[in-house]
Tab-separated table of C-alpha atoms and ligand atoms in Angstrom:
chain	number	residue	atom	x	y	z
A	1	MET	CA	-20.015	14.461	2.533
A	2	THR	CA	-19.771	12.711	-0.886
A	3	GLN	CA	-18.676	9.845	-2.921
A	4	SER	CA	-16.450	12.009	-4.425
A	5	ASP	CA	-13.450	11.434	-1.483
A	6	PHE	CA	-12.353	8.150	-2.079
A	7	ASN	CA	-10.952	7.354	-5.607
A	8	PRO	CA	-13.049	3.954	-6.849
A	9	LEU	CA	-10.399	0.685	-7.459
A	10	ARG	CA	-9.754	-1.308	-9.767
A	11	THR	CA	-9.447	-4.343	-10.483
A	12	GLU	CA	-9.631	-6.589	-13.472
A	13	ARG	CA	-13.303	-7.965	-12.450
A	14	LEU	CA	-14.091	-5.850	-9.321
A	15	THR	CA	-14.656	-2.034	-8.242
A	16	LEU	CA	-14.240	-0.738	-4.537
A	17	ARG	CA	-15.279	1.750	-4.309
A	18	PRO	CA	-17.546	3.976	-0.942
A	19	LEU	CA	-20.276	3.309	-0.013
A	20	GLY	CA	-23.604	5.117	-0.879
A	21	PRO	CA	-27.236	4.926	0.187
A	22	ALA	CA	-28.310	4.040	-3.172
A	23	ASP	CA	-26.598	0.635	-1.714
A	24	ALA	CA	-28.026	0.342	0.696
A	25	ALA	CA	-31.329	-2.218	0.397
A	26	GLU	CA	-29.056	-4.161	-0.942
A	27	LEU	CA	-26.216	-4.303	1.249
A	28	HIS	CA	-28.868	-5.633	3.132
A	29	ARG	CA	-30.986	-7.931	1.293
A	30	LEU	CA	-27.111	-10.003	1.016
A	31	ILE	CA	-26.090	-9.538	4.539
A	32	ASN	CA	-29.309	-9.703	6.218
A	33	ASP	CA	-28.213	-14.319	5.677
A	34	TRP	CA	-26.914	-16.301	8.351
A	35	ASP	CA	-24.422	-17.865	6.166
A	36	VAL	CA	-23.193	-14.641	5.488
A	37	ALA	CA	-23.106	-12.833	9.392
A	38	ARG	CA	-22.723	-15.880	10.892
A	39	TRP	CA	-18.886	-15.293	10.268
A	40	LEU	CA	-18.625	-11.800	11.327
A	41	SER	CA	-17.544	-10.955	14.665
A	42	ARG	CA	-19.327	-7.046	13.861
A	43	VAL	CA	-22.426	-7.614	12.462
A	44	PRO	CA	-24.738	-8.634	14.642
A	45	PHE	CA	-28.178	-11.184	13.208
A	46	PRO	CA	-31.068	-10.136	11.966
A	47	TYR	CA	-29.883	-7.346	10.762
A	48	SER	CA	-32.433	-4.398	9.915
A	49	ARG	CA	-32.988	-2.352	7.023
A	50	GLU	CA	-32.047	0.901	9.313
A	51	LEU	CA	-28.801	-0.359	10.755
A	52	ALA	CA	-27.982	-0.929	7.557
A	53	ASP	CA	-28.144	3.294	6.473
A	54	GLU	CA	-26.654	3.933	9.746
A	55	TRP	CA	-23.750	1.420	8.678
A	56	ILE	CA	-23.402	2.907	5.529
A	57	GLU	CA	-23.578	6.597	6.966
A	58	SER	CA	-20.610	5.679	9.232
A	59	THR	CA	-18.841	4.383	6.862
A	60	HIS	CA	-18.201	8.153	4.949
A	61	ARG	CA	-17.045	9.481	9.220
A	62	GLN	CA	-14.754	6.619	10.018
A	63	ARG	CA	-13.090	8.080	6.317
A	64	ALA	CA	-12.982	11.145	7.098
A	65	ALA	CA	-11.397	10.784	10.349
A	66	GLY	CA	-9.029	8.812	8.960
A	67	GLU	CA	-9.956	6.019	11.203
A	68	ALA	CA	-11.391	2.955	8.414
A	69	TRP	CA	-11.734	2.505	4.406
A	70	HIS	CA	-14.953	0.446	4.349
A	71	LEU	CA	-15.957	-0.134	0.759
A	72	ALA	CA	-18.551	-1.479	-1.771
A	73	ILE	CA	-16.846	-3.868	-4.095
A	74	VAL	CA	-19.002	-3.799	-7.091
A	75	GLY	CA	-19.048	-6.819	-10.065
A	76	GLN	CA	-20.788	-7.012	-13.606
A	77	GLU	CA	-23.708	-8.546	-14.316
A	78	GLY	CA	-24.236	-8.035	-18.030
A	79	GLU	CA	-24.851	-4.065	-18.501
A	80	LYS	CA	-25.786	-3.239	-15.167
A	81	GLU	CA	-23.118	-2.918	-11.823
A	82	VAL	CA	-24.212	-4.795	-8.799
A	83	LEU	CA	-23.263	-5.421	-5.502
A	84	VAL	CA	-21.755	-8.582	-4.874
A	85	GLY	CA	-20.249	-7.102	-0.716
A	86	CYS	CA	-17.978	-5.627	1.084
A	87	VAL	CA	-13.800	-5.439	1.857
A	88	GLY	CA	-13.091	-2.636	4.345
A	89	LEU	CA	-9.498	-1.392	6.057
A	90	MET	CA	-8.901	-0.379	10.349
A	91	ARG	CA	-5.880	1.267	10.847
A	92	GLN	CA	-4.605	0.173	15.061
A	93	PRO	CA	-2.209	3.861	14.208
A	94	GLU	CA	-0.240	2.561	17.606
A	95	SER	CA	1.050	-0.359	15.573
A	96	ARG	CA	1.213	0.215	12.124
A	97	SER	CA	-0.935	-1.998	10.858
A	98	ALA	CA	-4.476	-1.536	10.314
A	99	GLU	CA	-7.314	-5.110	10.774
A	100	LEU	CA	-8.626	-6.568	6.939
A	101	GLY	CA	-12.386	-7.642	6.996
A	102	TYR	CA	-14.890	-7.881	4.135
A	103	TRP	CA	-17.963	-10.314	3.187
A	104	VAL	CA	-18.704	-11.132	-0.290
A	105	GLY	CA	-23.292	-12.526	-1.256
A	106	ARG	CA	-23.560	-16.049	-0.786
A	107	ARG	CA	-24.332	-16.441	-4.947
A	108	TYR	CA	-21.203	-15.346	-5.631
A	109	TRP	CA	-19.185	-17.398	-3.768
A	110	GLY	CA	-16.733	-19.019	-5.353
A	111	HIS	CA	-15.782	-16.640	-7.952
A	112	GLY	CA	-12.469	-15.620	-6.331
A	113	VAL	CA	-14.623	-11.693	-5.558
A	114	ALA	CA	-13.235	-12.182	-1.500
A	115	ALA	CA	-9.910	-12.548	-2.628
A	116	GLU	CA	-9.042	-9.992	-5.102
A	117	ALA	CA	-11.089	-7.031	-3.429
A	118	ALA	CA	-9.481	-8.083	-0.240
A	119	GLY	CA	-5.989	-7.805	-2.125
A	120	ARG	CA	-6.669	-4.854	-3.562
A	121	LEU	CA	-7.207	-3.568	-0.608
A	122	ALA	CA	-4.897	-4.878	0.908
A	123	ARG	CA	-2.062	-3.606	-1.465
A	124	TRP	CA	-3.974	0.269	-1.509
A	125	GLY	CA	-3.311	0.527	2.693
A	126	LEU	CA	0.335	-0.378	2.773
A	127	ALA	CA	1.112	2.021	-0.851
A	128	ASN	CA	-1.396	5.072	0.760
A	129	LEU	CA	-1.924	4.607	5.024
A	130	ASP	CA	1.163	4.538	7.027
A	131	ILE	CA	1.124	2.151	8.393
A	132	ASP	CA	3.793	-1.074	6.959
A	133	ARG	CA	1.444	-4.145	8.277
A	134	ILE	CA	-2.312	-5.831	7.617
A	135	VAL	CA	-3.519	-8.337	10.398
A	136	ALA	CA	-6.770	-10.815	9.757
A	137	SER	CA	-9.232	-12.597	12.384
A	138	VAL	CA	-11.510	-15.644	10.935
A	139	LEU	CA	-13.860	-17.811	13.080
A	140	GLU	CA	-11.814	-21.294	13.982
A	141	GLU	CA	-13.845	-22.904	10.901
A	142	ASN	CA	-13.735	-20.835	8.722
A	143	ASP	CA	-11.560	-22.412	6.181
A	144	ARG	CA	-12.688	-20.659	3.007
A	145	SER	CA	-12.225	-17.815	4.945
A	146	ALA	CA	-7.956	-18.852	5.605
A	147	GLY	CA	-7.356	-19.986	2.446
A	148	VAL	CA	-8.457	-15.898	1.999
A	149	LEU	CA	-5.786	-14.119	3.893
A	150	ARG	CA	-3.258	-16.303	2.425
A	151	ARG	CA	-4.383	-15.996	-1.285
A	152	VAL	CA	-3.629	-12.743	-0.385
A	153	GLY	CA	-0.039	-12.955	1.187
A	154	LEU	CA	-1.460	-13.483	5.157
A	155	ARG	CA	-0.581	-15.526	7.225
A	156	GLU	CA	-1.168	-17.671	9.659
A	157	SER	CA	0.785	-16.011	13.660
A	158	GLY	CA	-1.721	-17.559	15.896
A	159	THR	CA	-4.295	-17.729	18.146
A	160	GLY	CA	-7.080	-15.310	19.414
A	161	GLU	CA	-10.719	-15.095	20.333
A	162	ALA	CA	-13.531	-12.163	19.613
A	163	HIS	CA	-17.148	-11.259	20.143
A	164	PHE	CA	-18.692	-12.281	17.443
A	165	LEU	CA	-22.596	-10.636	17.825
A	166	ALA	CA	-24.251	-13.082	15.679
A	167	ARG	CA	-23.638	-15.639	17.893
A	168	GLY	CA	-23.642	-13.060	20.734
A	169	GLY	CA	-20.411	-14.651	22.875
A	170	ARG	CA	-16.617	-14.736	23.108
A	171	LEU	CA	-15.233	-17.262	20.606
A	172	PRO	CA	-11.972	-19.159	18.381
A	173	VAL	CA	-10.299	-17.580	15.465
A	174	ARG	CA	-7.047	-17.775	13.619
A	175	LEU	CA	-5.001	-14.567	13.717
A	176	PHE	CA	-3.631	-13.512	10.702
A	177	GLU	CA	-0.793	-10.748	9.572
A	178	GLY	CA	1.138	-10.005	6.401
A	179	GLY	CA	3.887	-6.788	5.587
A	180	ARG	CA	4.438	-5.573	2.124
A	181	GLU	CA	6.782	-8.428	1.445
A	182	GLU	CA	4.490	-10.996	1.399
A	183	ILE	CA	1.458	-8.928	-0.088
A	184	ALA	CA	2.313	-8.460	-3.415
A	185	GLY	CA	0.623	-7.079	-6.206
A	186	PRO	CA	0.835	-7.937	-9.872
A	187	PHE	CA	4.197	-7.066	-9.540
A	188	THR	CA	5.750	-9.875	-8.004
A	189	GLU	CA	7.842	-10.886	-10.702
A	190	PRO	CA	11.403	-10.065	-10.140
A	191	GLU	CA	12.943	-6.457	-10.652
A	192	PRO	CA	15.047	-6.478	-13.719
A	193	ILE	CA	18.369	-6.604	-13.143
A	194	LYS	CA	20.650	-5.438	-15.802
A	195	PRO	CA	23.690	-5.182	-15.807
A	196	VAL	CA	25.139	-1.388	-14.485
A	197	SER	CA	27.089	0.031	-16.661
A	198	VAL	CA	30.486	1.871	-15.025
A	199	ALA	CA	33.113	1.915	-17.508
A	200	ALA	CA	31.105	-0.188	-20.041
A	201	THR	CA	33.487	-3.669	-18.803
A	202	ALA	CA	32.422	-6.454	-20.965
A	203	THR	CA	30.678	-8.423	-16.672
A	204	THR	CA	28.471	-7.710	-14.587
A	205	PRO	CA	30.028	-6.891	-10.508
A	206	VAL	CA	28.929	-9.006	-8.909
A	207	VAL	CA	29.277	-8.515	-5.400
A	208	GLU	CA	29.423	-12.005	-3.193
A	209	GLY	CA	27.358	-13.785	-6.534
A	210	LYS	CA	24.951	-11.128	-6.182
A	211	PRO	CA	24.216	-8.455	-9.377
A	212	LEU	CA	25.154	-5.266	-8.250
A	213	LEU	CA	21.926	-2.722	-8.521
A	214	LEU	CA	23.527	0.247	-9.513
A	215	VAL	CA	20.531	3.120	-8.257
A	216	ALA	CA	20.820	6.352	-8.582
A	217	ALA	CA	19.436	9.094	-5.594
A	218	CYS	CA	18.955	12.730	-5.022
A	219	ALA	CA	18.304	14.376	-1.485
A	220	LEU	CA	17.072	17.395	-2.770
A	221	VAL	CA	17.158	20.357	-0.291
A	222	ASP	CA	15.019	23.599	-0.824
A	223	VAL	CA	15.993	27.571	0.382
A	224	ASP	CA	14.743	26.051	3.617
A	225	GLY	CA	16.492	23.294	3.975
A	226	ARG	CA	13.981	20.865	3.608
A	227	VAL	CA	14.360	17.352	1.239
A	228	LEU	CA	12.509	16.079	-0.989
A	229	LEU	CA	11.338	12.920	-0.229
A	230	ALA	CA	8.298	9.980	-2.503
A	231	ARG	CA	6.267	7.588	-2.082
A	232	ARG	CA	6.796	4.468	-3.886
A	233	PRO	CA	3.346	4.607	-5.094
A	234	GLU	CA	1.195	1.361	-5.550
A	235	GLY	CA	2.339	-1.487	-7.476
A	236	LYS	CA	5.719	-1.282	-7.128
A	237	PRO	CA	8.243	-2.959	-4.247
A	238	MET	CA	8.318	-1.643	-1.122
A	239	ALA	CA	5.835	0.359	-2.372
A	240	GLY	CA	4.375	3.683	0.678
A	241	LEU	CA	7.841	3.673	1.251
A	242	TRP	CA	9.503	6.997	1.173
A	243	GLU	CA	12.468	7.447	-0.146
A	244	PHE	CA	14.979	10.270	-2.386
A	245	PRO	CA	13.741	10.735	-5.530
A	246	GLY	CA	15.598	9.014	-8.258
A	247	GLY	CA	16.459	5.514	-9.959
A	248	LYS	CA	18.528	1.560	-11.946
A	249	VAL	CA	21.468	2.779	-13.964
A	250	GLU	CA	20.773	2.055	-17.061
A	251	PRO	CA	23.356	0.636	-19.370
A	252	GLY	CA	25.458	2.637	-20.953
A	253	GLU	CA	24.158	6.177	-18.762
A	254	THR	CA	26.289	7.141	-16.092
A	255	VAL	CA	24.926	8.274	-12.538
A	256	GLU	CA	24.709	11.383	-13.419
A	257	GLU	CA	23.353	11.254	-15.980
A	258	ALA	CA	20.517	8.567	-15.014
A	259	LEU	CA	20.000	10.825	-12.403
A	260	ILE	CA	19.260	14.000	-14.482
A	261	ARG	CA	17.188	11.218	-16.315
A	262	GLU	CA	15.067	9.877	-13.060
A	263	LEU	CA	14.034	13.801	-11.963
A	264	ARG	CA	12.686	14.922	-15.378
A	265	GLU	CA	10.946	11.623	-15.340
A	266	GLU	CA	9.342	10.776	-12.128
A	267	LEU	CA	9.080	15.363	-11.290
A	268	ALA	CA	9.289	17.052	-14.128
A	269	ILE	CA	12.522	18.755	-13.165
A	270	ASP	CA	15.773	19.636	-15.228
A	271	VAL	CA	19.094	19.499	-13.099
A	272	SER	CA	22.960	20.310	-14.673
A	273	ALA	CA	25.221	17.553	-13.606
A	274	ALA	CA	27.073	20.725	-12.313
A	275	CYS	CA	24.322	21.038	-9.442
A	276	LEU	CA	24.004	17.131	-8.441
A	277	ALA	CA	26.991	17.494	-5.429
A	278	PRO	CA	28.385	13.719	-4.077
A	279	PHE	CA	26.804	13.491	-0.988
A	280	THR	CA	27.323	9.938	-0.092
A	281	PHE	CA	26.008	5.958	-0.778
A	282	ALA	CA	24.077	3.498	0.311
A	283	SER	CA	25.443	0.198	-0.074
A	284	HIS	CA	23.531	-2.599	1.416
A	285	ASP	CA	22.281	-6.650	0.976
A	286	ALA	CA	18.977	-6.659	-0.092
A	287	GLY	CA	18.517	-10.298	-0.719
A	288	ARG	CA	18.458	-11.001	-4.464
A	289	PHE	CA	20.501	-8.728	-5.661
A	290	GLN	CA	23.334	-5.998	-3.876
A	291	LEU	CA	22.424	-2.884	-3.489
A	292	LEU	CA	25.070	0.058	-4.781
A	293	MET	CA	22.881	3.620	-4.311
A	294	PRO	CA	25.300	6.880	-4.592
A	295	LEU	CA	23.275	9.645	-2.823
A	296	TYR	CA	23.851	13.409	-4.708
A	297	LEU	CA	22.675	16.618	-3.024
A	298	CYS	CA	21.345	19.241	-4.760
A	299	ARG	CA	20.165	22.750	-4.534
A	300	ARG	CA	19.672	24.003	-7.864
A	301	TRP	CA	17.417	23.041	-10.653
A	302	GLN	CA	14.733	24.168	-12.959
A	303	GLY	CA	11.796	23.422	-13.418
A	304	THR	CA	7.354	23.717	-11.614
A	305	LEU	CA	8.558	20.472	-9.126
A	306	THR	CA	5.625	18.252	-10.375
A	307	ALA	CA	4.690	14.563	-8.620
A	308	THR	CA	3.879	12.944	-12.429
A	309	GLU	CA	3.727	9.421	-11.588
A	310	GLY	CA	1.086	10.796	-8.942
A	311	GLN	CA	3.203	9.502	-6.510
A	312	GLN	CA	3.276	11.553	-3.316
A	313	LEU	CA	5.708	13.351	-2.740
A	314	ALA	CA	7.044	15.391	1.239
A	315	TRP	CA	9.636	18.339	1.818
A	316	VAL	CA	11.090	17.202	5.702
A	317	ARG	CA	13.312	18.740	8.248
A	318	PRO	CA	15.842	17.373	8.590
A	319	ASN	CA	14.744	15.995	12.019
A	320	LYS	CA	12.010	14.478	11.255
A	321	LEU	CA	13.095	12.953	8.446
A	322	ALA	CA	13.112	9.924	10.865
A	323	ASP	CA	9.465	9.647	11.332
A	324	TYR	CA	9.336	8.765	8.050
A	325	ALA	CA	9.511	5.005	6.630
A	326	MET	CA	12.271	4.655	3.947
A	327	PRO	CA	13.763	1.741	2.559
A	328	PRO	CA	16.470	-0.523	4.933
A	329	ALA	CA	19.198	1.119	3.009
A	330	ASP	CA	18.300	5.195	3.846
A	331	LYS	CA	18.717	4.192	7.162
A	332	PRO	CA	22.043	5.760	7.117
A	333	LEU	CA	21.391	8.477	4.534
A	334	VAL	CA	18.868	9.955	6.598
A	335	ALA	CA	21.262	10.254	10.086
A	336	MET	CA	24.028	10.906	7.540
A	337	LEU	CA	21.563	14.466	6.092
A	338	ARG	CA	20.998	15.241	9.376
A	339	ASP	CA	23.892	15.754	11.235
A	340	PHE	CA	24.920	17.735	7.687
A	341	LEU	CA	21.961	19.881	6.739
B	1	8GT	N1	14.826	5.986	-5.613
B	1	8GT	C1	15.207	5.386	-5.115
B	1	8GT	N2	15.439	3.525	-3.960
B	1	8GT	C2	16.400	3.909	-3.323
B	1	8GT	C3	16.053	4.208	-2.438
B	1	8GT	N3	16.223	3.061	-1.569
B	1	8GT	C4	16.068	2.041	-2.241
B	1	8GT	O1	17.011	1.459	-1.542
B	1	8GT	N4	15.301	2.110	-3.376
B	1	8GT	C5	15.702	1.558	-4.141
B	1	8GT	O2	16.245	1.292	-5.341
B	1	8GT	C6	15.868	0.515	-6.667
B	1	8GT	C7	15.481	1.207	-7.731
B	1	8GT	O3	14.163	1.150	-8.122
B	1	8GT	P1	13.428	1.630	-9.085
B	1	8GT	O4	12.488	0.816	-9.180
B	1	8GT	O5	12.884	2.883	-7.576
B	1	8GT	O6	14.032	2.110	-10.066
B	1	8GT	P2	13.162	3.004	-11.094
B	1	8GT	O7	12.808	4.188	-11.046
B	1	8GT	O8	14.483	2.892	-12.757
B	1	8GT	O9	12.551	1.810	-11.709
B	1	8GT	P3	11.697	1.534	-13.087
B	1	8GT	O10	11.804	-0.713	-12.684
B	1	8GT	O11	9.762	1.377	-11.788
B	1	8GT	O12	11.683	2.306	-13.550
B	1	8GT	C8	14.733	-0.097	-5.843
B	1	8GT	O13	15.177	-1.557	-5.246
B	1	8GT	C9	14.518	0.506	-4.644
B	1	8GT	O14	13.798	-0.194	-3.867
B	1	8GT	C10	16.075	5.201	-2.274
B	1	8GT	O15	16.125	6.153	-1.146
B	1	8GT	N5	15.903	6.082	-3.844
C-alpha cells in the first residue's frame, strides 16, 4: 500500500502523514530512547530496527482496515523535513470513541509539538470517523503528557491501570476524555449570532433572554425516497455530525431565499421557491442561543449535486436516518420524516 490513501493533515508548523519505509531509521533512532519509551505503554525497550519496519508496515494495514490511524509528525528544519514523532488514533467502535496516543523525539520536546499534532488528529477523528469521544491515558506521574491532553481539550476522568511493555508490568494511569464540545478547533470563537430578518423588524427576537438563531434546512428527497444528509466538516462546530443541508438566514433574506442560496453554495444545485414544501421545524435550546430551524422538503432541483465544501454526503433511507449521529435539534425531525416518507 502506498502513502496516498490518506491526505496529510497540516497545522501551522507540522504535517501529519502516513509513515513510509524511509522513516524507519529515524523513527528507530528517536524512539529507541529510554526517556521516550518509558512513558509509552505499547513500546518495548530496547526497540529494534526490525520492529520499526514491522510497525510501519502494520500502520498501513490498520488504516486500511479502519482500525487505527498512526501518522508521522513531520516538521521543518530550514528547508529540510524532519520526523519529529508519531501520533495515532485507535478506534473503539463499541463505544463510539477513539484512543489518542503520541510521542515526540526528545530533541523536539518543549515546543508544543505534541499538543499541536494530537489536537489536529483528534479534531480530524471527530469530524471523519464515527466517534463522539476521544479518550487517552497517561502514566500516573507523566504530568507533561497530562498537560498536552488538557491543551487538546481533554479532561481528566478517572484512574486505571495499563501494561507498560518497556517497564514489564502493569502501572497506574490517569484517564482522560473529551468530546466535540471540548476538543474545539481554532473555530472556538462564538458563532456569529446575527439578528434574524423577520419582516425587517427593528428588534432582534429574543427567547428567554437568548438571541434567536434562524436556520433554514432542507430534506432533499430522491426518486427512491432517500433523504440527503451532509456531514459537518472539520473546522465547524459539531464537526462530524450529519445534518440537513442549509444554514443561517442572513439579514434581509427570507427563509426560502436563504435556503436556495445555501443549496447553491453547498451542493451546487438550483431550487425554486415553489419546490420547497414547508414540512416541520425544530426549536432547540443550543446554550448560547435558541435555534429555530424550519425544515422544508424538496424533491425537485436542477444541476448535478456536488459537495462543494468537501463535505461527505449520504443518501439515507428514512428508517436508517437514526443510525447517523446528528445534532440534538434534529432528533425530533428524524422521527417525523420517518413517519411521513
Ligand atoms: N444546516 C443545518 N444546521 C443545523 C442542523 N441542525 C442544527 O442544529 N443546525 C445548527 O444550525 C446552525 C447552522 O449553522 P451553519 O454553520 O451550518 O450555517 P452556515 O452554513 O450559515 O454557516 P457558516 O457560518 O459556516 O457560513 C449551526 O449551529 C448548526 O449546528 C441541520 O440539520 N442543518
